[in-house]
mmCIF file of N, CA and C in Angstrom:
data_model
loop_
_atom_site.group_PDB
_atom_site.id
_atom_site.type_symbol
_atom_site.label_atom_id
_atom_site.label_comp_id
_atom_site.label_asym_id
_atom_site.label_seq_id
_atom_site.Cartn_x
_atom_site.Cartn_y
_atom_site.Cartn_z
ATOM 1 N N UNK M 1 0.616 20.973 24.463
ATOM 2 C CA UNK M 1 -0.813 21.120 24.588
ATOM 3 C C UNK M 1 -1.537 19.891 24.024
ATOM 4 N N UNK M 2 -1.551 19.688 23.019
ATOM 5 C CA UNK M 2 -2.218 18.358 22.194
ATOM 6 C C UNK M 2 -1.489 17.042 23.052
ATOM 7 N N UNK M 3 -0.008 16.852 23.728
ATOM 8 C CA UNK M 3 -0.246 15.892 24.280
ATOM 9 C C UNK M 3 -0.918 16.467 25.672
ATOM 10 N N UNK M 4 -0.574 16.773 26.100
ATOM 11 C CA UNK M 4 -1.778 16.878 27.547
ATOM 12 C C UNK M 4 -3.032 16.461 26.953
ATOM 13 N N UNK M 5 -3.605 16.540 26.165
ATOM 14 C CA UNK M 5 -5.120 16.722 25.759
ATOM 15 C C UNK M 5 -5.100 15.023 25.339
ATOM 16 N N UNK M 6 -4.039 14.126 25.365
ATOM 17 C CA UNK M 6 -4.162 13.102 25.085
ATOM 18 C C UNK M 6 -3.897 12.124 23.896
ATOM 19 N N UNK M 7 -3.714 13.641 22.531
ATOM 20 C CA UNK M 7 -4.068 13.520 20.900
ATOM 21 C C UNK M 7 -2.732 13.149 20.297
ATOM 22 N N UNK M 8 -1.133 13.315 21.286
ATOM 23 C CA UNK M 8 -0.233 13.046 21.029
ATOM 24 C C UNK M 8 0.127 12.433 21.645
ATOM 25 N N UNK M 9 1.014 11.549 21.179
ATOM 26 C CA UNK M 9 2.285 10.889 22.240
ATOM 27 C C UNK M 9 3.853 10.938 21.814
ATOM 28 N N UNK M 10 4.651 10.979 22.561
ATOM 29 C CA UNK M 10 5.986 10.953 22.644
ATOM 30 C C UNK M 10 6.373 9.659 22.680
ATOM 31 N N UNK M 11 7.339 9.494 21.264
ATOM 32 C CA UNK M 11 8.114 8.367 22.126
ATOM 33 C C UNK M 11 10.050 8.369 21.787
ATOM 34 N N UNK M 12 10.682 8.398 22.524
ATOM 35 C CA UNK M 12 12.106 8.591 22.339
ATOM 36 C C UNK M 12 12.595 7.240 21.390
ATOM 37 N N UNK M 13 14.025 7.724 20.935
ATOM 38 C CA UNK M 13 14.255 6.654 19.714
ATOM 39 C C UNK M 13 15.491 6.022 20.469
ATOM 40 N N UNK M 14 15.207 4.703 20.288
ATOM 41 C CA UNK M 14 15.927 3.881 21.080
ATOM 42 C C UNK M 14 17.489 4.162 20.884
ATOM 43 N N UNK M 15 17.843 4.591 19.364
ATOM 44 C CA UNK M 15 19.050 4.738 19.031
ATOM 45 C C UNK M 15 19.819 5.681 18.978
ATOM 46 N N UNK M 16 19.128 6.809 19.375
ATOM 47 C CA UNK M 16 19.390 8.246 19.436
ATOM 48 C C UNK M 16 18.573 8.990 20.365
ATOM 49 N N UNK M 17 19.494 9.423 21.263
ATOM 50 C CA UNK M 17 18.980 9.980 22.556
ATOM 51 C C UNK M 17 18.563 11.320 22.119
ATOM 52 N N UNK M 18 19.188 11.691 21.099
ATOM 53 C CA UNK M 18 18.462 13.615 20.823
ATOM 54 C C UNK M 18 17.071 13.534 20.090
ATOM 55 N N UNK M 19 16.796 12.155 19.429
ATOM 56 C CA UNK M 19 16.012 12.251 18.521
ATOM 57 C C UNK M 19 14.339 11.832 19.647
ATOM 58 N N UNK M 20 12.932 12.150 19.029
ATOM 59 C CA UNK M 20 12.038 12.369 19.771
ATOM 60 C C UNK M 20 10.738 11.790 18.431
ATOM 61 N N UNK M 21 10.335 10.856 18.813
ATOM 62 C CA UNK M 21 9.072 10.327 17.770
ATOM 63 C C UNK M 21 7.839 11.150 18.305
ATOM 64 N N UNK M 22 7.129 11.829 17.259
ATOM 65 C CA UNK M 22 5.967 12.389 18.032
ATOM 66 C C UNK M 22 4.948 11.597 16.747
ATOM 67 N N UNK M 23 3.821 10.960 17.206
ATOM 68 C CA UNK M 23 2.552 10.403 16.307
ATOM 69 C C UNK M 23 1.340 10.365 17.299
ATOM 70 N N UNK M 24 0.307 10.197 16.485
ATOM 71 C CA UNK M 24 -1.043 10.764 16.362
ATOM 72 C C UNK M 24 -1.810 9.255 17.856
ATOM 73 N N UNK M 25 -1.687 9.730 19.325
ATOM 74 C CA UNK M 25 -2.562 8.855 20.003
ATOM 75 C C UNK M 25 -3.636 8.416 19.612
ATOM 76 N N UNK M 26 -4.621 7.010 19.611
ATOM 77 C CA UNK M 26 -6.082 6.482 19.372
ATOM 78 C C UNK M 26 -7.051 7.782 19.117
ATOM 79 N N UNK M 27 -6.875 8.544 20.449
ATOM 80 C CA UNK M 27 -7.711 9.361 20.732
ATOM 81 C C UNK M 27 -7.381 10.818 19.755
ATOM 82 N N UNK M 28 -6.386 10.652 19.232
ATOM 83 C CA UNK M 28 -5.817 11.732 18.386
ATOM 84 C C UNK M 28 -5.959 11.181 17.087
ATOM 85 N N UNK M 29 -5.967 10.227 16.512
ATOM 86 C CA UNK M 29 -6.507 9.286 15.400
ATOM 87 C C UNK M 29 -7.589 9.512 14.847
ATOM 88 N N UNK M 30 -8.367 9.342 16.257
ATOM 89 C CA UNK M 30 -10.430 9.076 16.220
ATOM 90 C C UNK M 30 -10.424 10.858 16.121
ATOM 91 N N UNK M 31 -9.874 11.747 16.463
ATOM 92 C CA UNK M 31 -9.948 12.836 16.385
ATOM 93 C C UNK M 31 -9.981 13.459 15.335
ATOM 94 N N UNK M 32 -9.041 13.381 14.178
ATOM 95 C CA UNK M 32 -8.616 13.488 13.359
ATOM 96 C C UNK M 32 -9.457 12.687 12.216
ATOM 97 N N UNK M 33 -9.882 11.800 12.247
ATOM 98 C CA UNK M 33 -10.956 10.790 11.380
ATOM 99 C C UNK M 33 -12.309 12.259 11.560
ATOM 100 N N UNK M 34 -12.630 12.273 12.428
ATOM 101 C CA UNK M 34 -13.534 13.014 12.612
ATOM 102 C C UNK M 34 -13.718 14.494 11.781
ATOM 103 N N UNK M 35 -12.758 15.032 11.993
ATOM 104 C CA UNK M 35 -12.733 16.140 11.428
ATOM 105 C C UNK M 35 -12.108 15.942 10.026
ATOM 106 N N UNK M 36 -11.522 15.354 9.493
ATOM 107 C CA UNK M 36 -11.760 15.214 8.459
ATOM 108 C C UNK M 36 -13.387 14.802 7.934
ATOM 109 N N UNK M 37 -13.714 13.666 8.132
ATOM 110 C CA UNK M 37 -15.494 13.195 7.840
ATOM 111 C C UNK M 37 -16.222 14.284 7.756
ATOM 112 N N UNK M 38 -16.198 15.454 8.622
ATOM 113 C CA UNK M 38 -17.245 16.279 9.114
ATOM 114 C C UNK M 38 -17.300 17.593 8.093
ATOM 115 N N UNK M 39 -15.591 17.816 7.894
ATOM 116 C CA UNK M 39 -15.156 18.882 6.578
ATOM 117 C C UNK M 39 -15.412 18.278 5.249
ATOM 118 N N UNK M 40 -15.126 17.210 5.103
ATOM 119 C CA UNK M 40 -15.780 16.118 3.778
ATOM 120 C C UNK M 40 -16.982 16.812 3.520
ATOM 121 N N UNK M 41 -17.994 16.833 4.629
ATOM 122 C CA UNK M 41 -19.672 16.898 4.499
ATOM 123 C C UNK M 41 -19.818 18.403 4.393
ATOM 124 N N UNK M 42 -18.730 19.339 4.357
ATOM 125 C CA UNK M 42 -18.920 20.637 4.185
ATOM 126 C C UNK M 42 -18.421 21.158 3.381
ATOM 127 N N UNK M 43 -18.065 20.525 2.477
ATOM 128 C CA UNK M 43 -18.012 20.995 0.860
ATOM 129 C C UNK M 43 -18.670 20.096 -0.230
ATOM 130 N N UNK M 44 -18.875 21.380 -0.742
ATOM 131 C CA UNK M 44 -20.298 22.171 -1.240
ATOM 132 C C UNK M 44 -19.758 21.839 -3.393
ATOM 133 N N UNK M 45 -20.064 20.724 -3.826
ATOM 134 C CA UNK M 45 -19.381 20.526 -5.930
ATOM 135 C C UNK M 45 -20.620 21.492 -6.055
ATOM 136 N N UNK M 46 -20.596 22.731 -6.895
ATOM 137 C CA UNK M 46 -21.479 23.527 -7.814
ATOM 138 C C UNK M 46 -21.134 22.792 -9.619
ATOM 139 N N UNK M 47 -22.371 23.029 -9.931
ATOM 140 C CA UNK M 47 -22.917 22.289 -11.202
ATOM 141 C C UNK M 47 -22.409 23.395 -11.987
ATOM 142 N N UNK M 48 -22.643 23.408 -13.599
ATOM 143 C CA UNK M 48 -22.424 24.437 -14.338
ATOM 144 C C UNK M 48 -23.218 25.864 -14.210
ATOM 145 N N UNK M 49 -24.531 25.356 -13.884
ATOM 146 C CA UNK M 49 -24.998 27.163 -13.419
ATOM 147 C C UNK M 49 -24.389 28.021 -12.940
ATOM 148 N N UNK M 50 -24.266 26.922 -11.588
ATOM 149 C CA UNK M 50 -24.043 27.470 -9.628
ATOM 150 C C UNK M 50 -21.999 28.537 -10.347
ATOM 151 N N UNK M 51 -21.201 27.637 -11.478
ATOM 152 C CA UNK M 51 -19.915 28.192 -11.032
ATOM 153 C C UNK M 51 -20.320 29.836 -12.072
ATOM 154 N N UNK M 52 -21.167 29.283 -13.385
ATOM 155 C CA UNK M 52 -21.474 30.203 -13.789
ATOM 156 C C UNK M 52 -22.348 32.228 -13.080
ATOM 157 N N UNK M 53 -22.738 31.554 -12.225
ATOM 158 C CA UNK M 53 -23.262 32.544 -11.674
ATOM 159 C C UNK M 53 -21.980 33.378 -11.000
ATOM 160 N N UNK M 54 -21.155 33.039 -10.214
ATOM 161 C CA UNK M 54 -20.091 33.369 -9.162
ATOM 162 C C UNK M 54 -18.808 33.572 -10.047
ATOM 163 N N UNK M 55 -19.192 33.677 -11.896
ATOM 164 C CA UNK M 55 -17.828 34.532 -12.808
ATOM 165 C C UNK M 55 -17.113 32.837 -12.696
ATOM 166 N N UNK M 56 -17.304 32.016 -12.460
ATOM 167 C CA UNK M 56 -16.013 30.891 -12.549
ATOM 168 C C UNK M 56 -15.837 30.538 -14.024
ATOM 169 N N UNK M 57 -14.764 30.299 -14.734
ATOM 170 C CA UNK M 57 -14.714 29.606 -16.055
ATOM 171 C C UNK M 57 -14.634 28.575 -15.853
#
């Protein structure tokens, strides 16, 4: 699925015919940059009040 979609690629190992390289295509890269960046911006550091309120020690 993810390679159809472009985000993977295959590549066989020159030295071993059973063995199979799978890594992250450009477009699976830029993908991945992304969603990381975007989850970055969606967490939330609480100050001493904010953990105090929600029981945190």
């Amino acid at each position: 699925m993810l390679e159809k979609q472009g985000l993977l690629v295959r590549e066989a190992d020159p030295a071993d015919a059973r063995r199979v390289y799978v890594k992250l295509s450009a477009r699976g890269y830029a993908a991945m940059l992304e969603y990381f960046s975007s989850a970055s911006r969606s967490v939330v550091l609480l100050d001493d009040t904010a953990k105090a309120s929600i029981g945190h020690r």
